[in-house]
XYZ file of C-alpha atoms in Angstrom:
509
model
C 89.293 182.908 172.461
C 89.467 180.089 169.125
C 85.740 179.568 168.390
C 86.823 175.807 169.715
C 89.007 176.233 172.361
C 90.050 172.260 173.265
C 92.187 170.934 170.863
C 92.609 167.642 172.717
C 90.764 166.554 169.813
C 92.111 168.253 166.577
C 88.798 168.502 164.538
C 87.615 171.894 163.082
C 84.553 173.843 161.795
C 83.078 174.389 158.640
C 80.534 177.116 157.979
C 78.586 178.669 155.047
C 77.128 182.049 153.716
C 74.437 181.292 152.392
C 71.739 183.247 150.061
C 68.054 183.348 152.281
C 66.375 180.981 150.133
C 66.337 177.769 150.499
C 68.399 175.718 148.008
C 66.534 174.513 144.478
C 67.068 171.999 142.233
C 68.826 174.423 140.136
C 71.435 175.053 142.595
C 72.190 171.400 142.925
C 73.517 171.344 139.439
C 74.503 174.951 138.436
C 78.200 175.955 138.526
C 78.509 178.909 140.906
C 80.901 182.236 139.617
C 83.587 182.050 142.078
C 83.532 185.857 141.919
C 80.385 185.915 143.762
C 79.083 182.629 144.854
C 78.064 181.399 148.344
C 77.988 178.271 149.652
C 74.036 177.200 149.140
C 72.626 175.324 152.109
C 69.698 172.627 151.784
C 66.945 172.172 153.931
C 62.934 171.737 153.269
C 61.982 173.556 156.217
C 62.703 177.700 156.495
C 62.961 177.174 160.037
C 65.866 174.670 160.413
C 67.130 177.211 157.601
C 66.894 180.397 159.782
C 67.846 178.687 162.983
C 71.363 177.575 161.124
C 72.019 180.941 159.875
C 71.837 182.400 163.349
C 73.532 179.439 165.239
C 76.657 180.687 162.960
C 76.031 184.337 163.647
C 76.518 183.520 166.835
C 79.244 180.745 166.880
C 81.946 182.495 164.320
C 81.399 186.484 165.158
C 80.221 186.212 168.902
C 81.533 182.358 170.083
C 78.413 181.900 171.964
C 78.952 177.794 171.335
C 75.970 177.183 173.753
C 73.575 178.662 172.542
C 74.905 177.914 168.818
C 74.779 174.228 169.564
C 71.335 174.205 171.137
C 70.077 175.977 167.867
C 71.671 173.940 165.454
C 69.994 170.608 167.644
C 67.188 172.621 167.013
C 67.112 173.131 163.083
C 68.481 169.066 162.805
C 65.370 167.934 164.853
C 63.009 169.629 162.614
C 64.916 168.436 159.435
C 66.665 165.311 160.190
C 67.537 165.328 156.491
C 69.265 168.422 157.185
C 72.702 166.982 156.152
C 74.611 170.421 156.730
C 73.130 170.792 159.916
C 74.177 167.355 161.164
C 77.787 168.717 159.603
C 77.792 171.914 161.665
C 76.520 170.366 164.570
C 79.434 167.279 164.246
C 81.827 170.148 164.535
C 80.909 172.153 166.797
C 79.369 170.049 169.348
C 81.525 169.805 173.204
C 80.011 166.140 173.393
C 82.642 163.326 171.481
C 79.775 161.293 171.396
C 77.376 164.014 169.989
C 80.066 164.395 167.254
C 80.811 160.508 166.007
C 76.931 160.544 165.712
C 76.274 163.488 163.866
C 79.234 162.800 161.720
C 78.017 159.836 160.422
C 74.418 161.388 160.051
C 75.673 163.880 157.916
C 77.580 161.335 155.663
C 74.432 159.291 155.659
C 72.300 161.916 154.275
C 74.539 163.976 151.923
C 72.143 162.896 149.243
C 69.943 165.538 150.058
C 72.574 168.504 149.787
C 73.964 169.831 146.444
C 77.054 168.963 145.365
C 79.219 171.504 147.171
C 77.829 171.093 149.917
C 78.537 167.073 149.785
C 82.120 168.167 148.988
C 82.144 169.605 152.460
C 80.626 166.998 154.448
C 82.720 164.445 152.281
C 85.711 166.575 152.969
C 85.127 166.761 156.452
C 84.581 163.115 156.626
C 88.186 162.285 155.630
C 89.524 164.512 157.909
C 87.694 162.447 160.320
C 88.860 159.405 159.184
C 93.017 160.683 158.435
C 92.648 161.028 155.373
C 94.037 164.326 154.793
C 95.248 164.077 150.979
C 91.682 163.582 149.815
C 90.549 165.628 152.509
C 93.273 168.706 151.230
C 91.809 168.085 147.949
C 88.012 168.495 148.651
C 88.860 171.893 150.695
C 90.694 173.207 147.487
C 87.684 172.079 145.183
C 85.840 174.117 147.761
C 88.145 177.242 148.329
C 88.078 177.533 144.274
C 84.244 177.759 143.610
C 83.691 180.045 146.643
C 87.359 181.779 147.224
C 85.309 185.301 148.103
C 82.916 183.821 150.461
C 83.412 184.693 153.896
C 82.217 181.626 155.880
C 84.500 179.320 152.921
C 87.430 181.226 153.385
C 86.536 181.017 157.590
C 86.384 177.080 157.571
C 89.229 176.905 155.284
C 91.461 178.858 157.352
C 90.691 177.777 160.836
C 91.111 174.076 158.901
C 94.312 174.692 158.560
C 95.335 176.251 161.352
C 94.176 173.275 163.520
C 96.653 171.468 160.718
C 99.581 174.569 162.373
C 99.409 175.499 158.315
C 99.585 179.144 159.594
C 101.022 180.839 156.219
C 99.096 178.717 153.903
C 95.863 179.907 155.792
C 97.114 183.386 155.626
C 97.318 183.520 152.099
C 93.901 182.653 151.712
C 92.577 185.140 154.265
C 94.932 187.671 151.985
C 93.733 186.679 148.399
C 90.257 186.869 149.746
C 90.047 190.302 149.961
C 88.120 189.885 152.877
C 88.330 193.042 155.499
C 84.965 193.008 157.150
C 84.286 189.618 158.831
C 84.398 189.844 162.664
C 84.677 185.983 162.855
C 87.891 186.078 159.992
C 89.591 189.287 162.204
C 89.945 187.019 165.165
C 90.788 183.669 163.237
C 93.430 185.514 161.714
C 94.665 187.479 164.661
C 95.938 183.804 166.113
C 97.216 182.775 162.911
C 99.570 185.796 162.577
C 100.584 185.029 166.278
C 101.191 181.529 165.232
C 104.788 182.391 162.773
C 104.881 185.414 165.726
C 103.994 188.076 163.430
C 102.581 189.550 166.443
C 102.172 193.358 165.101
C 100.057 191.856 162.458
C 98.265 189.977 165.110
C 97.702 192.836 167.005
C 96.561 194.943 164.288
C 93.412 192.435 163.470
C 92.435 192.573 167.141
C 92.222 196.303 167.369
C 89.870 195.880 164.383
C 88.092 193.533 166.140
C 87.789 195.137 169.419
C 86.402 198.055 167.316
C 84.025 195.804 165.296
C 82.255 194.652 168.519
C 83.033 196.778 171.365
C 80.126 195.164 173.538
C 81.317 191.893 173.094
C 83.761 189.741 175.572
C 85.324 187.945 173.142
C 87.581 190.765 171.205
C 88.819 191.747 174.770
C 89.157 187.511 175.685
C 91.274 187.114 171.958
C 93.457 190.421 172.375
C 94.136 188.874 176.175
C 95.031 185.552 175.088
C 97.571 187.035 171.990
C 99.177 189.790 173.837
C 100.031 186.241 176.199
C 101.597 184.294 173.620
C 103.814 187.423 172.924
C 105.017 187.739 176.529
C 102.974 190.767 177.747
C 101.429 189.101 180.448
C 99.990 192.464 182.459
C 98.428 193.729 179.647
C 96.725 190.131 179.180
C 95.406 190.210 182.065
C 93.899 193.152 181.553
C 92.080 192.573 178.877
C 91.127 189.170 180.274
C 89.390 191.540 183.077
C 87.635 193.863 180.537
C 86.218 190.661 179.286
C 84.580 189.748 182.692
C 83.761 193.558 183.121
C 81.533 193.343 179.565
C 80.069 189.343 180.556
C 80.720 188.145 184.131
C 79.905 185.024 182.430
C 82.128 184.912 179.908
C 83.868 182.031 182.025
C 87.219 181.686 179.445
C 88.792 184.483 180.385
C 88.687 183.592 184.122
C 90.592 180.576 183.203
C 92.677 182.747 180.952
C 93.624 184.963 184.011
C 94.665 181.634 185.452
C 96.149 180.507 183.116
C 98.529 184.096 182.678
C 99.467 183.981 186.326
C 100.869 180.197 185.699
C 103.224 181.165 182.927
C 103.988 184.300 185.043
C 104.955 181.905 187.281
C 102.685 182.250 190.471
C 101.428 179.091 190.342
C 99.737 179.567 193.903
C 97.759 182.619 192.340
C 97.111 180.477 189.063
C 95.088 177.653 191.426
C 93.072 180.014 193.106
C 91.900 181.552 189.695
C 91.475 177.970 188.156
C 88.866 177.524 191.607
C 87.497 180.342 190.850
C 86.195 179.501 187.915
C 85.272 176.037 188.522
C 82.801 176.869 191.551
C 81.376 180.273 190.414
C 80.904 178.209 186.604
C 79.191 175.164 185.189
C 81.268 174.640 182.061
C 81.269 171.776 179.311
C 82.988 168.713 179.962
C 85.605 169.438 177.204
C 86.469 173.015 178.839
C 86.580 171.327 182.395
C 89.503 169.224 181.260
C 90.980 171.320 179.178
C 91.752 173.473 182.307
C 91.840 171.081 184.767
C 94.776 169.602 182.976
C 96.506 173.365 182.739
C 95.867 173.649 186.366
C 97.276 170.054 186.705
C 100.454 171.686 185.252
C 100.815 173.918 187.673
C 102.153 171.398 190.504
C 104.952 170.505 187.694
C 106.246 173.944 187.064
C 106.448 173.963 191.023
C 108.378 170.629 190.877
C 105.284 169.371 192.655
C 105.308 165.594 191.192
C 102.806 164.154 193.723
C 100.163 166.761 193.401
C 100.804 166.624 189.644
C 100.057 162.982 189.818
C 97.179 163.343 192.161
C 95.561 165.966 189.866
C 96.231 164.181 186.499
C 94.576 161.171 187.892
C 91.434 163.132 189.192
C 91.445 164.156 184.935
C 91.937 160.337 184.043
C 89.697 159.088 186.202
C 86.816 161.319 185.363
C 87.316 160.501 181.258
C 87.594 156.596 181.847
C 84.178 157.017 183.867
C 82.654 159.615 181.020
C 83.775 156.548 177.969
C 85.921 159.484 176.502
C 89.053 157.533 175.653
C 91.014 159.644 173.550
C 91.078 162.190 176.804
C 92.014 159.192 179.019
C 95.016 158.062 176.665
C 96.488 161.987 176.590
C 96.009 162.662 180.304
C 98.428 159.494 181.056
C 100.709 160.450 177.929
C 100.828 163.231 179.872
C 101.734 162.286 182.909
C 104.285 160.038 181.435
C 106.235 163.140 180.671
C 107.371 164.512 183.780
C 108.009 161.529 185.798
C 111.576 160.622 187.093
C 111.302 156.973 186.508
C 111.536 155.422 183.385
C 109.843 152.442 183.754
C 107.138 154.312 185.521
C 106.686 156.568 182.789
C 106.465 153.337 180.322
C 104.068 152.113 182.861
C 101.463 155.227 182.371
C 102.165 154.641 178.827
C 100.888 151.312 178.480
C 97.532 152.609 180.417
C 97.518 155.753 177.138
C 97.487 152.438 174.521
C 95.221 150.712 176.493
C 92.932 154.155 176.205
C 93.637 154.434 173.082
C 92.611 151.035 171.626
C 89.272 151.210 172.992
C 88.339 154.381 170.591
C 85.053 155.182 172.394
C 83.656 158.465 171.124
C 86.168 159.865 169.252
C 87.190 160.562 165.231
C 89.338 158.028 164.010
C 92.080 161.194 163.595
C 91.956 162.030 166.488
C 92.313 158.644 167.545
C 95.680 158.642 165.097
C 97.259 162.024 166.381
C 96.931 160.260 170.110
C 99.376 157.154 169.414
C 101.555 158.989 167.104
C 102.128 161.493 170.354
C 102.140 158.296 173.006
C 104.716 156.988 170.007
C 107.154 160.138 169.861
C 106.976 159.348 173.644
C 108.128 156.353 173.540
C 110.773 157.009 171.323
C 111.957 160.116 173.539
C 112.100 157.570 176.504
C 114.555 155.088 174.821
C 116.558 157.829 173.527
C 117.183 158.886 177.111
C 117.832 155.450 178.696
C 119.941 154.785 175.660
C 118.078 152.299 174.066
C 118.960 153.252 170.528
C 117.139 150.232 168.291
C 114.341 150.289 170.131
C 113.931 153.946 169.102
C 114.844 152.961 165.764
C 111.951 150.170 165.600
C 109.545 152.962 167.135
C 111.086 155.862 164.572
C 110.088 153.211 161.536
C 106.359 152.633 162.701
C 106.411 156.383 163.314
C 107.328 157.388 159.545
C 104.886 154.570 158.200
C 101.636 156.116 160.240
C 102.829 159.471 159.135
C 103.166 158.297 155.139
C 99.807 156.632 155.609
C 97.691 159.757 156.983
C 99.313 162.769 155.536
C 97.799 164.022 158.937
C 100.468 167.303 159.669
C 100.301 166.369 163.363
C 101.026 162.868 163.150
C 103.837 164.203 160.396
C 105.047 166.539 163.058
C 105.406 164.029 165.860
C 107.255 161.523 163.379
C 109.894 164.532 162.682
C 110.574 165.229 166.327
C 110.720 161.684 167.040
C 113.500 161.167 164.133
C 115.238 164.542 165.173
C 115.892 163.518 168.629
C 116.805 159.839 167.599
C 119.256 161.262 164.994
C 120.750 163.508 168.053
C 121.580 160.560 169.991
C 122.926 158.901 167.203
C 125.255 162.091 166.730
C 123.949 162.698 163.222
C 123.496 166.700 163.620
C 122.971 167.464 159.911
C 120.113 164.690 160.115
C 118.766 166.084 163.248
C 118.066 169.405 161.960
C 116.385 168.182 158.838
C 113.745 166.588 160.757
C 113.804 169.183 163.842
C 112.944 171.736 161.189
C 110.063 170.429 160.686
C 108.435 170.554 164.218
C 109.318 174.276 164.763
C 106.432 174.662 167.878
C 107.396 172.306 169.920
C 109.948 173.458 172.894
C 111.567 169.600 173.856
C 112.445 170.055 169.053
C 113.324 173.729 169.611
C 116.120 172.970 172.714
C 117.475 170.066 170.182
C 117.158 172.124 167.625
C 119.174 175.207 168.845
C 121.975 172.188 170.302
C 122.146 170.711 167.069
C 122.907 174.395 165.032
C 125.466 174.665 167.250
C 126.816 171.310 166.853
C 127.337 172.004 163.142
C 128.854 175.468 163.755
C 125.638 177.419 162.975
C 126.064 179.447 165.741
C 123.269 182.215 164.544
C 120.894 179.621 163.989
C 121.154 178.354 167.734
C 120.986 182.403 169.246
C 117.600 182.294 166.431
C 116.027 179.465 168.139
C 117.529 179.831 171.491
C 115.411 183.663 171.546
C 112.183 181.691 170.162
C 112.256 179.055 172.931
C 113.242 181.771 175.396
C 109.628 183.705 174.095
C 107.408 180.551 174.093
C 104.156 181.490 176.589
C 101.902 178.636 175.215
C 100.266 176.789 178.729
C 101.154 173.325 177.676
C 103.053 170.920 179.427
C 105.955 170.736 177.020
C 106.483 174.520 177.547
C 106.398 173.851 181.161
C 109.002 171.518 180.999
C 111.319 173.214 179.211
C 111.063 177.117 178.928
C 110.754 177.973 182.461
C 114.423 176.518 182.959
C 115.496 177.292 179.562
C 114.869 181.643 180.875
C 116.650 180.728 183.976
C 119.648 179.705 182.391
C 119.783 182.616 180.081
C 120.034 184.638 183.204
C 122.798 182.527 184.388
C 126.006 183.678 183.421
C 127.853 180.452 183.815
C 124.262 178.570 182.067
C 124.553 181.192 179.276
C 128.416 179.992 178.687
C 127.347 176.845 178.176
C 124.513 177.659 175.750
C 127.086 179.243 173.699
C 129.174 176.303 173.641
C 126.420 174.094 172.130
C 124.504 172.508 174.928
C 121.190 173.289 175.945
C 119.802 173.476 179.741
C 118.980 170.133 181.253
C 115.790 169.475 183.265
C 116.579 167.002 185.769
C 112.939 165.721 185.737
C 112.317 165.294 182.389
C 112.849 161.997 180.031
């Protein structure tokens, strides 16, 4: 399991190791040896101190999140000029509200941190706000003074891997030198999966398994990576070995559900998604992270109506809980299966109208939203053939993207120009741009028709095999893998393929 495992809301966690003391007033001006410094941490009470230090324990090497955001609420009460703990507590915390406050607590009282320490909160704060070129910067000034530190090189990594900056966040891991971080072996295990390396992958879960055998979450990690690389019995295996270690450990019930679903026994998947809701009370953020996977069930069934219903139940519930940003994706959402245009436009107007309230959210993640309701829109007018409308969209698209450096807003302005450039029959165009979305399936299928458009016929059988492989429990991949295998079975499909087309869902956009 990711130490955060909704990523409705694209914000990471930062961490430190930090010496026992608490920091001085000579470690708010000396310059550390980035050989062998740690990240200091500032507090006036040893308490708050101690409680910090094990609500990371716990969070990075054991993903207890409870109990590590209970203790960190702890330690901020005591100190409320804790400014790291505010931090920690912004990014960690399942409550959107919880995190805009502590956010801004923590960038209220940096004063009282040392200077690295203000770089991360400062750093963190950007990201917050999309600004990711001075927020790149600040995690480099970072990385530099502490590149051996094992919590640094942790926040750095999982930064960018919520940023899909798999190899760059490999490289660090590698230069570190790092081998003996639980937390690291299973941040790196999914970024390895992430370019597919999955023998890599597999290699740092077997280390972690054997680094904490009496722990859930190894077994819960292997499960969810041996998934991703198509070996759905033995994920659900380990999923079970999970539960057999905690019976509480409620993710890898909804992991078992969420197997069966891209095994496709979507009947199965439900009754494991009930499962878990009535035997567990889970955090709001969990609850809709699976309640929209179980939502997706009824559309890889070509179950519309219960898709709707169930979507709605989700959209309902966030307009009711103030979380907008969760509202706005749950109708972009359902704006992607639907038959009818105008319909879909219709559920998109309801996202904006989400997403211009901005209750309880980050500003970025706020961003990321409309640039995904935008690439939406532009997908829609490509389809009804409503070329300079997707043109106007494309523009605003490219200038949001310029103005945030945010990679997710970047990646939904290159899929957005790909499929634009598509239509327009500009092939060579299309691939520069489809390129540059490579984890998307709806890029990938006009990716692999666009290679063989241009004659690049082992190109298309390159991408054609990745899309074929894609087990990610998304929506996209539900509307386009599941046919995308069926076709490669069909002889006549297959033909086809080979001649430059890709499979066509009737029900998508």
């Amino acid at each position: 399991m990711f130490s955060k495992l909704s990523r409705i809301a694209v914000l990471s966690v930062v961490a430190g190791s930090w010496p026992a003391s608490l920091a001085t007033a000579q470690q708010m001006t000396q310059t550390p040896n980035p050989q062998t410094a740690v990240l200091p941490l500032t507090s006036k009470s040893s308490e708050a101190r101690r409680l910090v230090d094990e609500a990371w324990t716990l969070y990075i090497d054991r993903v207890e999140q409870a109990q590590s955001i209970e203790k960190l609420r702890q330690a901020v009460k005591i100190d409320r000029d804790f400014a790291m703990g505010h931090e920690l507590l912004a990014q960690i915390s399942l409550d959107s509200a919880e995190q805009v406050r502590e956010q801004a607590k923590a960038f209220a009282r940096r004063k009282h941190a040392t200077q690295a320490e203000q770089t991360v909160i400062e750093w963190y704060q950007d990201a917050s706000d999309a600004k990711l070129i001075p927020a790149i910067t600040k995690m480099n000034d970072v990385l530099s003074q502490y590149p051996h530190d094992k919590w640094v090189v942790w926040m750095t990594t999982w930064w960018l891997m919520t940023q899909t900056q798999y190899e760059r966040s490999i490289a660090i891991y590698e230069r570190s030198g790092i081998t003996d971080s639980a937390g690291l072996m299973n941040n790196m295990g999914y970024n390895y999966a992430g370019i597919r390396a999955f023998n890599k992958a597999f290699a740092q879960m077997d280390k972690y398994v054997a680094e904490m055998p009496g722990d859930p979450n190894p077994q819960d990690s292997y499960a969810e990576i041996l998934r991703m690389a198509g070996h759905f019995h033995q994920s659900v295996e380990h999923y079970r070995a999970a539960l057999a270690i905690n019976p509480e450990f409620y993710a890898s019930q909804f992991g078992v559900a969420d197997t069966y679903s891209l095994m496709g026994d979507q009947v199965r998947a439900r009754k494991e998604y009930e499962i878990g809701f009535k035997k567990f009370s889970i955090p709001q953020q969990h609850w809709i992270l699976w309640k929209t996977r179980e939502a997706g069930t009824f559309v890889r069934e070509g179950n519309y109506a219960g898709a709707d219903r169930a979507f709605q139940e989700i959209a309902d519930h966030a307009r009711a809980e103030h979380v907008d940003q969760i509202e706005a994706d749950t109708y972009r959402q359902m704006a992607m299966y639907q038959q009818n245009p105008q319909h879909a436009l219709a559920l998109l107007d309801r996202a904006d109208a989400a997403v211009r309230q901005g209750k309880n959210a980050m500003k970025a993640a706020i961003v990321e939203e409309s640039a995904q309701i935008l690439r939406l829109r532009v997908e829609l007018a490509v389809k009804t053939g409503r070329l300079e409308t997707a043109r106007s969209l494309v523009a605003r698209l490219s200038e949001m993207s310029e103005g945030s450096h945010d990679k997710l807003v970047e990646v939904a302005y290159e899929g957005a120009a790909g499929a634009l450039c598509y239509a327009s029959k500009k092939y060579d165009d299309a691939i520069s741009h489809l390129e540059e979305d490579p984890n998307n399936p709806l890029s990938l299928k006009l990716l692999a028709a666009a290679y063989q458009k241009t004659g690049y016929r082992a190109g298309a059988k390159r991408i054609n095999e990745t899309l074929s492989n894609l087990n990610e429990p998304t929506l996209e991949q539900a509307l386009v893998v599941p046919a995308f295998r069926k076709c490669f079975e069909d002889p006549a499909c297959n033909g086809s393929l080979n001649a430059g087309s890709t499979p066509k869902l009737r029900h998508t956009l």
